[in-house]
Coordinates of C-alpha atoms in Angstrom, one line a residue:
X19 CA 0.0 0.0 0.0
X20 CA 2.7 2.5 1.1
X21 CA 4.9 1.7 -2.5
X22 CA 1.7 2.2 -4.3
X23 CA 1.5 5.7 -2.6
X24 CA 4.9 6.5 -3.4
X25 CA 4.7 5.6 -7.3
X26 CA 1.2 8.0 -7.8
X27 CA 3.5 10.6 -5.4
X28 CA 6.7 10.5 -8.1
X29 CA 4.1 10.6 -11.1
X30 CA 2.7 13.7 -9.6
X31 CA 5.8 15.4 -9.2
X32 CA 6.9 14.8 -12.6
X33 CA 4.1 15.7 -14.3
X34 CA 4.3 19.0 -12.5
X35 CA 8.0 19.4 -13.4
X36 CA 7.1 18.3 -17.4
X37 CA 4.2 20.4 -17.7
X38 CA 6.5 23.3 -16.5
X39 CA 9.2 22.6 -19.2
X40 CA 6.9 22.0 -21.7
X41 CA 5.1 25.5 -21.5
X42 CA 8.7 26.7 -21.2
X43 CA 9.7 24.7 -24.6
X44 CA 5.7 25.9 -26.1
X45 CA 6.4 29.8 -25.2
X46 CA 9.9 29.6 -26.5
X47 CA 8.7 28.4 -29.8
X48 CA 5.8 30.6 -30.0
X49 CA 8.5 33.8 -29.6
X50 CA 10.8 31.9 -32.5
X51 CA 8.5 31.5 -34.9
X52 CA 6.9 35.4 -34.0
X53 CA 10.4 36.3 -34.5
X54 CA 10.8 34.7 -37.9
X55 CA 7.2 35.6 -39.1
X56 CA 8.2 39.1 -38.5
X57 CA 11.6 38.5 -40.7
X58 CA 9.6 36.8 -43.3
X59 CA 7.0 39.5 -43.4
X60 CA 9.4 42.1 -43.8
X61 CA 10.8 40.4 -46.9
X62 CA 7.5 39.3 -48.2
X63 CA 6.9 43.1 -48.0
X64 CA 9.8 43.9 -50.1
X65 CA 9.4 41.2 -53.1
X66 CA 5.3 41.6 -52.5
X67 CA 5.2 43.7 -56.3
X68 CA 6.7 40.5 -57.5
X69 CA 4.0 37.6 -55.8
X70 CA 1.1 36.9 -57.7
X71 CA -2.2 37.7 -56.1
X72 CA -4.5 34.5 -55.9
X73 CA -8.2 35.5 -57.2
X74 CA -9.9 33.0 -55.9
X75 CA -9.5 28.8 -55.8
X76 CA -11.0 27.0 -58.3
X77 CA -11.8 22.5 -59.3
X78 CA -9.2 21.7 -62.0
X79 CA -11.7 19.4 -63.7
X80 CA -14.7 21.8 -63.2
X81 CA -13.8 25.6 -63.4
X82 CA -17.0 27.5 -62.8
X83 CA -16.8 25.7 -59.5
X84 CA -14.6 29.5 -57.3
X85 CA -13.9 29.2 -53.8
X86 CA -12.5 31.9 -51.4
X87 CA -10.1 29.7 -49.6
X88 CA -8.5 26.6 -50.3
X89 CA -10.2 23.2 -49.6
X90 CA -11.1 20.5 -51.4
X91 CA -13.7 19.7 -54.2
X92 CA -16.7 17.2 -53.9
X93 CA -14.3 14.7 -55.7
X94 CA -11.7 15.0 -52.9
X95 CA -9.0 16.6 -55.0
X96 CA -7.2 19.9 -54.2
X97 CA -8.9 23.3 -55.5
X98 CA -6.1 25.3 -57.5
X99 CA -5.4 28.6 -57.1
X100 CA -6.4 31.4 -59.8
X101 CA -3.4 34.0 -60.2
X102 CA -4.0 37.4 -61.1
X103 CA -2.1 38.6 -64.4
X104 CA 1.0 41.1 -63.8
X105 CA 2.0 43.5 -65.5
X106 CA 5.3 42.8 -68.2
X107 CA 8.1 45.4 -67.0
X108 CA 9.5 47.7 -70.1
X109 CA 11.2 45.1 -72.3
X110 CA 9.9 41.7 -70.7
X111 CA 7.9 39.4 -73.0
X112 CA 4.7 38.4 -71.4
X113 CA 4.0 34.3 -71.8
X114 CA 1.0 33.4 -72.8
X115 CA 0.9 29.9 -72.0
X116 CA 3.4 26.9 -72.0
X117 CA 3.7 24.2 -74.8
X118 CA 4.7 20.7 -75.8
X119 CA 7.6 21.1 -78.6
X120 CA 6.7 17.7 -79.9
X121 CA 3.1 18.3 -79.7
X122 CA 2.2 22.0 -80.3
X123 CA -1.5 21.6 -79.4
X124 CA -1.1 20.6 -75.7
X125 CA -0.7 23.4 -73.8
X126 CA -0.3 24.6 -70.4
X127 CA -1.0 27.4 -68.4
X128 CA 2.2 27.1 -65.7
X129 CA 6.0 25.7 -66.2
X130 CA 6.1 21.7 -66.2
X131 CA 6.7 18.8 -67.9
X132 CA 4.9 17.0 -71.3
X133 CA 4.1 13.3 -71.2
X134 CA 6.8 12.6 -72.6
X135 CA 9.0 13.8 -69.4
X136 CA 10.1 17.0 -71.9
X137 CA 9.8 20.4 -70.5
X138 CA 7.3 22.9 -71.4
X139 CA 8.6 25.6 -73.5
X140 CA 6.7 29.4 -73.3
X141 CA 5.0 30.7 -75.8
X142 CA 5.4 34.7 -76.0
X143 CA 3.6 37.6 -76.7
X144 CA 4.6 39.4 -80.1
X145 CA 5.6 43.0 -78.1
X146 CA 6.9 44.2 -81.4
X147 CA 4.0 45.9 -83.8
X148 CA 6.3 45.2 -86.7
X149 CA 5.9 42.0 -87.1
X150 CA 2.1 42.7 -88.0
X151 CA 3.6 43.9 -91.3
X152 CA 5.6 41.6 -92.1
X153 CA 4.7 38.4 -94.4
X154 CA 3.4 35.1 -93.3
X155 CA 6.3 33.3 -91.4
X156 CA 8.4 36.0 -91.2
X157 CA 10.6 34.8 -87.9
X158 CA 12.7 37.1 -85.5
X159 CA 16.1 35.8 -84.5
X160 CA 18.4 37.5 -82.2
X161 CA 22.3 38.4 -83.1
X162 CA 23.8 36.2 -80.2
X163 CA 20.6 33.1 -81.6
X164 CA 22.2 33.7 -84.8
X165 CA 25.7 32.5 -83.8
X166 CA 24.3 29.8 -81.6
X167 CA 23.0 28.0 -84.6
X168 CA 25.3 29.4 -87.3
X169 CA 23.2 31.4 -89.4
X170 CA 25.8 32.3 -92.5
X171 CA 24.0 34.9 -95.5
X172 CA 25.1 35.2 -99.4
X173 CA 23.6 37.5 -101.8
X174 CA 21.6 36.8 -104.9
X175 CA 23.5 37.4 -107.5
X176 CA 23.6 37.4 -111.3
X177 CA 26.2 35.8 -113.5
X178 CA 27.1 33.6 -116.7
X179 CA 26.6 29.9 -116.6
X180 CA 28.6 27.3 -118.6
X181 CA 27.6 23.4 -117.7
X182 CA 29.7 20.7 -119.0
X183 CA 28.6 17.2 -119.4
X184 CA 31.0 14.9 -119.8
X185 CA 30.2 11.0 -121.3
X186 CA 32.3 8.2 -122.4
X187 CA 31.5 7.8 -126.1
X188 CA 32.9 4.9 -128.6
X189 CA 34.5 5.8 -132.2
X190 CA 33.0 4.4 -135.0
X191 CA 32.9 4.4 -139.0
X192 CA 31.2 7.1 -141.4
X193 CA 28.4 4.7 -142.4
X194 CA 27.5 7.2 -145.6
X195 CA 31.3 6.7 -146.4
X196 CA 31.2 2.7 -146.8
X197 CA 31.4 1.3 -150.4
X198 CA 30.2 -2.0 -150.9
X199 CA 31.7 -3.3 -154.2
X200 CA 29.3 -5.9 -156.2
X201 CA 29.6 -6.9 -159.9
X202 CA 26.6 -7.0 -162.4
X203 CA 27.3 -9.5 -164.4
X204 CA 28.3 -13.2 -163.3
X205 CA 32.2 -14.5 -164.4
X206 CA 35.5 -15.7 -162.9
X207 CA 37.7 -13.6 -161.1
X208 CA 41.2 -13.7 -163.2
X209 CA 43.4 -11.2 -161.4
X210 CA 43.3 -10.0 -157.8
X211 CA 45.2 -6.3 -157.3
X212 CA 43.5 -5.5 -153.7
X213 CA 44.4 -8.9 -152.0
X214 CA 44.0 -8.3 -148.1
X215 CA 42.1 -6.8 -145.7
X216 CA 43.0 -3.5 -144.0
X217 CA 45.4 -2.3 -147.4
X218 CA 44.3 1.5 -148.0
X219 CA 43.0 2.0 -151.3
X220 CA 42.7 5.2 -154.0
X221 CA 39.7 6.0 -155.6
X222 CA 40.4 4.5 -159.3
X223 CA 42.3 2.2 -158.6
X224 CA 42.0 -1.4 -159.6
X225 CA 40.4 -3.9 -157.7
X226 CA 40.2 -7.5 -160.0
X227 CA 40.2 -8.4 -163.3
X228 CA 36.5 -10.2 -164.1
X229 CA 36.1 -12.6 -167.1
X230 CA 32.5 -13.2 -168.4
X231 CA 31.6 -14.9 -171.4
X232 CA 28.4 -12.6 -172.1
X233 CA 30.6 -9.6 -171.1
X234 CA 33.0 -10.7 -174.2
X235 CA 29.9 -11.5 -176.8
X236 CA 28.1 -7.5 -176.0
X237 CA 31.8 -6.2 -176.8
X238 CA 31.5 -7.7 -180.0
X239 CA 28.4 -6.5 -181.0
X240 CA 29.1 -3.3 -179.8
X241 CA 31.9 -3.6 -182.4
X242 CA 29.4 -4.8 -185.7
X243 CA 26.6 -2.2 -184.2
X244 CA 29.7 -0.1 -184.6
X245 CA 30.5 -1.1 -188.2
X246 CA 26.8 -1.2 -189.2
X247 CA 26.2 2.3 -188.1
X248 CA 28.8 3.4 -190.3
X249 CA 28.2 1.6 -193.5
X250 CA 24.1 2.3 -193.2
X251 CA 24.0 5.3 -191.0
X252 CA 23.9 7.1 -194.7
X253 CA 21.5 4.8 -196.1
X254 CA 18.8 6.7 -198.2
X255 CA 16.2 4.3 -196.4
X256 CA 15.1 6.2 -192.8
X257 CA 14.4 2.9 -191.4
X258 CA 17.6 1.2 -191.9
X259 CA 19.7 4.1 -191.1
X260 CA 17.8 5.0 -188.0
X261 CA 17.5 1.3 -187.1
X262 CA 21.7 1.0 -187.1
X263 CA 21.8 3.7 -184.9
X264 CA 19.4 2.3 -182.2
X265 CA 21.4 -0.7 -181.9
X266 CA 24.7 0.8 -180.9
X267 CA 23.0 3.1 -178.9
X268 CA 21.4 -0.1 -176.8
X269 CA 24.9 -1.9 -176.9
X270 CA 26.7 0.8 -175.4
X271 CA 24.3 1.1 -173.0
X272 CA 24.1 -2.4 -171.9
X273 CA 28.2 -1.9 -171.0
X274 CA 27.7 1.2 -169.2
X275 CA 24.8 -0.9 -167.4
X276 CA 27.8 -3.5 -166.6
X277 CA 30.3 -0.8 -165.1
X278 CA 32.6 -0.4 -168.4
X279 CA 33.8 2.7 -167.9
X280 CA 34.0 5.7 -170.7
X281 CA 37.6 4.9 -171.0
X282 CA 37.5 1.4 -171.7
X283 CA 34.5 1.9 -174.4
X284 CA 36.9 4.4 -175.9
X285 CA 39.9 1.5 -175.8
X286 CA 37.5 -0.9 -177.4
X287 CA 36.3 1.5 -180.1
X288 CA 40.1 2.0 -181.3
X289 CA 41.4 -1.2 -180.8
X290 CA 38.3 -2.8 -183.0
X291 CA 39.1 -6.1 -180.9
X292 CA 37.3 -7.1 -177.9
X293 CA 38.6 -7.3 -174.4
X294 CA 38.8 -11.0 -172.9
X295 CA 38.2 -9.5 -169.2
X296 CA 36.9 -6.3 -167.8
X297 CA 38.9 -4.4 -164.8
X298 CA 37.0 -3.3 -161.8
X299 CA 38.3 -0.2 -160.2
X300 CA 37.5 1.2 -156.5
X301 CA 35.1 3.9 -156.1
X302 CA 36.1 5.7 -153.3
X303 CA 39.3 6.0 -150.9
X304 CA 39.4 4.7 -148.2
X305 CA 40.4 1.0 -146.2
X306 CA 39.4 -2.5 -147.3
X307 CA 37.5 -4.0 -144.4
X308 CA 35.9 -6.6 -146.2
X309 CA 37.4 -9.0 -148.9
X310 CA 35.7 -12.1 -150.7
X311 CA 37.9 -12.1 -154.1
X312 CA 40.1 -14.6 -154.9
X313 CA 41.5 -15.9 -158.2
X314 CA 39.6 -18.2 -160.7
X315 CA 36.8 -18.0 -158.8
X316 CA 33.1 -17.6 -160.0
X317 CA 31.3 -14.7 -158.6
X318 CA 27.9 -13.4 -159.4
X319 CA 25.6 -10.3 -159.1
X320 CA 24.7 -11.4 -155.4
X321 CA 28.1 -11.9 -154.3
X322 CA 29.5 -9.0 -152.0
X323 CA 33.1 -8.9 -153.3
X324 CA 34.8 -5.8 -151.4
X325 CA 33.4 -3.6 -148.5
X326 CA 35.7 -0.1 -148.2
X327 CA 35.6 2.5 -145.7
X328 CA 36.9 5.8 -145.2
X329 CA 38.0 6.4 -142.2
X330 CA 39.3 10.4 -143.0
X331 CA 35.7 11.1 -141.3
X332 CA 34.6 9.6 -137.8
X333 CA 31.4 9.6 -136.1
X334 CA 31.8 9.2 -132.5
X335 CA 28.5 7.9 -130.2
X336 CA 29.0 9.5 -127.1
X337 CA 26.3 8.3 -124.8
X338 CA 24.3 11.1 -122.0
X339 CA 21.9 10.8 -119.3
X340 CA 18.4 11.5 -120.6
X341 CA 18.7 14.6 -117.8
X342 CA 21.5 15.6 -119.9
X343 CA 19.4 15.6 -123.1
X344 CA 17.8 19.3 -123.1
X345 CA 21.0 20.8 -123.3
X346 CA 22.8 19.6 -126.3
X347 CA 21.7 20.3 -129.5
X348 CA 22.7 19.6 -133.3
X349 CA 25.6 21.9 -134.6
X350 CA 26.9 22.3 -130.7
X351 CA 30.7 21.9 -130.6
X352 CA 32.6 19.1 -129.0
X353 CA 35.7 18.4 -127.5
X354 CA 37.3 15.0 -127.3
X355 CA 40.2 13.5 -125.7
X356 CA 41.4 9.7 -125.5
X357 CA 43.8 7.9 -123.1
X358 CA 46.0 6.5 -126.3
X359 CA 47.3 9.7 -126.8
X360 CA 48.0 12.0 -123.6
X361 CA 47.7 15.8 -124.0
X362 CA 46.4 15.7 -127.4
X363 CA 42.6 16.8 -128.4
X364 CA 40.6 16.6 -131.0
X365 CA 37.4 19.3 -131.9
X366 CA 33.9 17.9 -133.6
X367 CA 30.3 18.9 -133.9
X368 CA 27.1 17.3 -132.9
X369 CA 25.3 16.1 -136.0
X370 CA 22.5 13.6 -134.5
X371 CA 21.2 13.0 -131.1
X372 CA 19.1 9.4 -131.2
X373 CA 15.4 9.7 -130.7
X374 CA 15.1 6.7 -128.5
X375 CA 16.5 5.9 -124.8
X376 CA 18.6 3.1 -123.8
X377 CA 16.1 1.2 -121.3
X378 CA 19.1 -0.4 -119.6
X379 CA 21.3 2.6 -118.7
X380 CA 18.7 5.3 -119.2
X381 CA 21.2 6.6 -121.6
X382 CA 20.8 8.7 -125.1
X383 CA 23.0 8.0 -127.8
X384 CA 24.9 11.6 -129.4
X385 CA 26.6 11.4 -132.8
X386 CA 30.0 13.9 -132.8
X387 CA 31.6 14.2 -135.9
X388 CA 35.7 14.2 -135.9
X389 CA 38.2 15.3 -139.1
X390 CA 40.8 11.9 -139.2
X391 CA 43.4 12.9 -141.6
X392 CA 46.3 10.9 -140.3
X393 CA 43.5 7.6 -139.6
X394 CA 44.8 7.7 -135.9
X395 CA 41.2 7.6 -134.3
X396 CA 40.2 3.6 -135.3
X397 CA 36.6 2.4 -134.8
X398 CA 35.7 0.6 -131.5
X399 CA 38.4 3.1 -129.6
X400 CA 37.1 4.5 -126.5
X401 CA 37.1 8.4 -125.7
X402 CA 36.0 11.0 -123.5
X403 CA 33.6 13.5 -124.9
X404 CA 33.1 17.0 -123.6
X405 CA 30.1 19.7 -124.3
X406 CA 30.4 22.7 -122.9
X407 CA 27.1 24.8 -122.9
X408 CA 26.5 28.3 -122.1
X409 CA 22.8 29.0 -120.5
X410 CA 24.1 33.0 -120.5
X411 CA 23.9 35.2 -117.7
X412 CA 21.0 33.6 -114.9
X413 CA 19.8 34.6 -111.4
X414 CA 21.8 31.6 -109.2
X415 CA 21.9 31.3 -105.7
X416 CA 23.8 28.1 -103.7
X417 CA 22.1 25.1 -103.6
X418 CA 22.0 25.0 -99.8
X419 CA 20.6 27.6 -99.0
X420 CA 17.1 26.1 -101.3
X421 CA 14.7 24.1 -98.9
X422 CA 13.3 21.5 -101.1
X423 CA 10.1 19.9 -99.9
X424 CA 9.5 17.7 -103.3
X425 CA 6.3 19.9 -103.6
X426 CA 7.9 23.3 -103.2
X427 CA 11.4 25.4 -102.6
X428 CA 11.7 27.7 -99.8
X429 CA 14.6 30.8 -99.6
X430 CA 15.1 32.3 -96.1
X431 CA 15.4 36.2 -97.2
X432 CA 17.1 38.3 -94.4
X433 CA 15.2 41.4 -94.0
X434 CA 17.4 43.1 -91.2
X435 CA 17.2 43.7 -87.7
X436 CA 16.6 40.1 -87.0
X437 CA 13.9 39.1 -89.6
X438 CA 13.9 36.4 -91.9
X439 CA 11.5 35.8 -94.4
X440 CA 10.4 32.3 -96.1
X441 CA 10.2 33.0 -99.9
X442 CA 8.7 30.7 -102.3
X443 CA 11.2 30.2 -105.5
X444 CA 10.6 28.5 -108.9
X445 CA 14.0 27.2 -109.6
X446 CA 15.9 26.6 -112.9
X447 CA 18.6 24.3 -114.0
X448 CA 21.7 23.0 -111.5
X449 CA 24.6 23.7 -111.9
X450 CA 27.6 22.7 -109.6
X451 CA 26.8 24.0 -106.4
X452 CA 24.8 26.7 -107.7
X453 CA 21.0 26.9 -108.5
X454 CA 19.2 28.9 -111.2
X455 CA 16.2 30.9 -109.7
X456 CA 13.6 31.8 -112.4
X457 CA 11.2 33.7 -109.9
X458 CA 11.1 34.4 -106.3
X459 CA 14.1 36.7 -105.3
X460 CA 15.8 40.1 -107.0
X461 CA 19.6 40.2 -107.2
X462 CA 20.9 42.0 -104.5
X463 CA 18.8 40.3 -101.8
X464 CA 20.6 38.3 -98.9
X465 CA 19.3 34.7 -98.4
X466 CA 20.5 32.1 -95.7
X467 CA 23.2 29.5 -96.8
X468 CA 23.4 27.8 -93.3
X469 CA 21.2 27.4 -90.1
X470 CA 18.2 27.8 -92.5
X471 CA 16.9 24.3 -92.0
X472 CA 16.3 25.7 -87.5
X473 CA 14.7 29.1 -89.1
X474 CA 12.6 26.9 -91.1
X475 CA 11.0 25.2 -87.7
X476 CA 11.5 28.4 -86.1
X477 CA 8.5 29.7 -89.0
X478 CA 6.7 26.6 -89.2
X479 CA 6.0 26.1 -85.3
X480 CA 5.2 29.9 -85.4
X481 CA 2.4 29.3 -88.5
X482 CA 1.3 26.7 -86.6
X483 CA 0.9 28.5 -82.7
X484 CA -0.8 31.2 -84.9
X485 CA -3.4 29.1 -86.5
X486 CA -4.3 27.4 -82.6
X487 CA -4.7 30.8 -82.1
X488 CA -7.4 31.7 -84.1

């Protein structure tokens, strides 16, 4: 009983003590955090310009539902405050809202993060009236933005255009300078003159020596026509006289018919004897390509005997993209050149350009006509050809500074003090690194060469913010 007395006695006491301290350790805290509310207050009265004012509190997922104070909505979930809008100081650009840079369209009233973990980027207010004048997409960049992305300028210019197309091109024969030697009347070769292939030939000279028995017989009544004429030519009958006449007349032309030559009619007339074979002679100069004489053989009509070529004349078929095609034309002048013989080239002409394309190599065939005076250019050689084409003087600009989009060509024009402008351009032929511009820009303009490709997204995600906007 007594040690149950004592316990409830010590309790008492140190509950009394405890109580004691802990008002002590209450009040103590009290004054501390006075203290610091007063420190606090002071600086929340300095920066209080800069706090946002809360309106009122308001359910995210129902608006129009305004509290005073902040609680909770009949869903459970937190009300949000509504800030009041402060005023932009001189030269600060007032954010409208925040945006996904993947996703324009998802916007956000306060700083945070997309769904994608990225963070919101602001969207500003145009402060500058200017920009209300100027075209569709016209972008503002800064000096120091300029460097960060390497923004380099070049200025439209105009200036004469030359293209060269080069192709690998074959040499071949003159095919209207081919003679393809055939006899008219059937016999037996008795001599051969021109007795292998390749030996260069002279027009006029003699080829074979042909003996034909009906050949012989018309020689010899070219010879009585010849006598007859003479003896009746003066006959008082018109008939007879007129009818010798006819008859040589139709002899010597069955001999011209057979390739007898004037000459040899004129031998045959003085020597009153007929000639046993008849001497074929070449018709042209040029090469023997093609032989199928040989002695005491028996050749006929059908038989192709000789084929000759000149070769003073060269066509060479130089082949071209069908790209390439618009720009050559007949009469252009060529150069060539050929590994056979270093440093030495040769000057031609275009003559035909083939109607048809190669389906294989997409190809176009273009005939370039060469002098060969000393025969060194030999069919089936290989060259390079050369064209070099003058488009005159052109408004050109570099090729990378054009934004090609397959369905249109975009030029960033730099307007000054920042502005860039995205120009529509109808574009010409390319040459090199440079780009003919048919319409779109004026010499003299400066366009972007570099960093146009960040302007460009720069413009587009501004087109699109505007059209979300309206």
């Amino acid at each position: 009983m007594l040690a149950a007395a004592a316990i409830v006695l010590v309790v008492v006491l140190l509950g009394t003590y405890y109580r004691t301290g802990l008002a002590t350790w209450v009040l103590a805290s009290s004054t501390e955090r006075s203290a610091h509310e007063d420190t606090t207050g002071s600086a929340g009265s300095q920066s209080g310009e800069r706090r946002k004012k809360i309106l009122y509190w308001y359910d995210s997922m129902n608006p129009s539902h305004h509290s005073d104070k902040p609680g909770k909505t009949p869903d459970g979930m937190d009300l949000v405050p509504k800030y009041e809008e402060l005023q932009s100081k001189p030269g600060e650009k007032k954010v409208l809202y925040w945006y996904d840079s993947m996703n324009p369209s998802l916007r956000a009233e306060k700083p945070g993060k997309a769904p994608d973990g990225m963070q919101l980027i602001p969207m500003y207010a145009e402060s500058n009236p200017e920009m209300d004048n100027m075209p569709a997409g016209t972008v503002m960049i800064s000096s120091v933005k300029q460097q960060l992305i390497g923004v380099r300028t070049d200025v439209v210019k105009r200036e004469p255009l030359a293209r060269t197309i080069r192709a690998v091109a074959q040499v071949q024969m003159d095919e209207t300078k081919i003679a393809r030697i055939h006899v008219k009347i059937a016999g037996w070769i008795e001599q051969v003159n021109v007795d292998f292939i390749g030996q260069l030939v002279k027009k006029g000279q003699p080829l074979f020596s042909l003996y034909s028995p009906d050949l012989v017989a018309t020689q010899q009544e070219y010879l009585i026509a010849r006598r007859a004429e003479k003896d009746l030519g003066s006959s008082p009958f018109l008939d007879v006289s007129k009818g010798s006449e006819t008859l040589l007349q139709a002899t010597r032309q069955r001999l011209q018919l057979w390739d007898v030559t004037e000459e040899q009619i004129k031998t045959l007339e003085e020597s009153g004897r007929a000639s046993r074979t008849l001497t074929m002679y070449s018709p042209m100069d040029g090469f023997v390509i093609k032989r199928e004489v040989f002695e005491r053989t028996y050749v006929t009509p059908e038989t192709e005997l000789y084929e000759i070529a000149d070769f003073s004349k060269v066509w060479v078929n130089a082949e071209i993209y069908e790209y390439e095609v618009p720009y050559v034309k007949v009469g252009q002048s060529a150069k060539m050149t050929l590994s056979y013989f270093p440093g030495k080239g040769y000057s031609g002409k275009v003559v035909y350009i083939n109607p048809t394309v190669d389906p294989t190599t997409r190809t176009v065939k273009v005939r370039v006509e060469f002098q060969n005076p000393e025969f060194t250019l030999k069919p089936d050689m290989f060259a390079d050809v050369q064209l070099n084409i003058s488009l005159g003087t052109q408004t050109v600009v570099p090729q990378e500074a054009v934004l090609d989009s397959g369905s249109e060509q975009i030029v960033f024009v730099k307007l000054g003090d920042g502005y860039f402008e995205p120009r529509k351009v109808e574009l010409g032929p390319r040459m090199d690194d440079r780009v003919v511009v048919i319409s779109g820009l004026k010499p003299g303009e400066t366009i972007v060469t570099s960093g146009n490709f960040l302007i460009d997204s720069e413009s587009r995600l501004k087109n699109a913010m505007s059209g979300m906007k309206h």
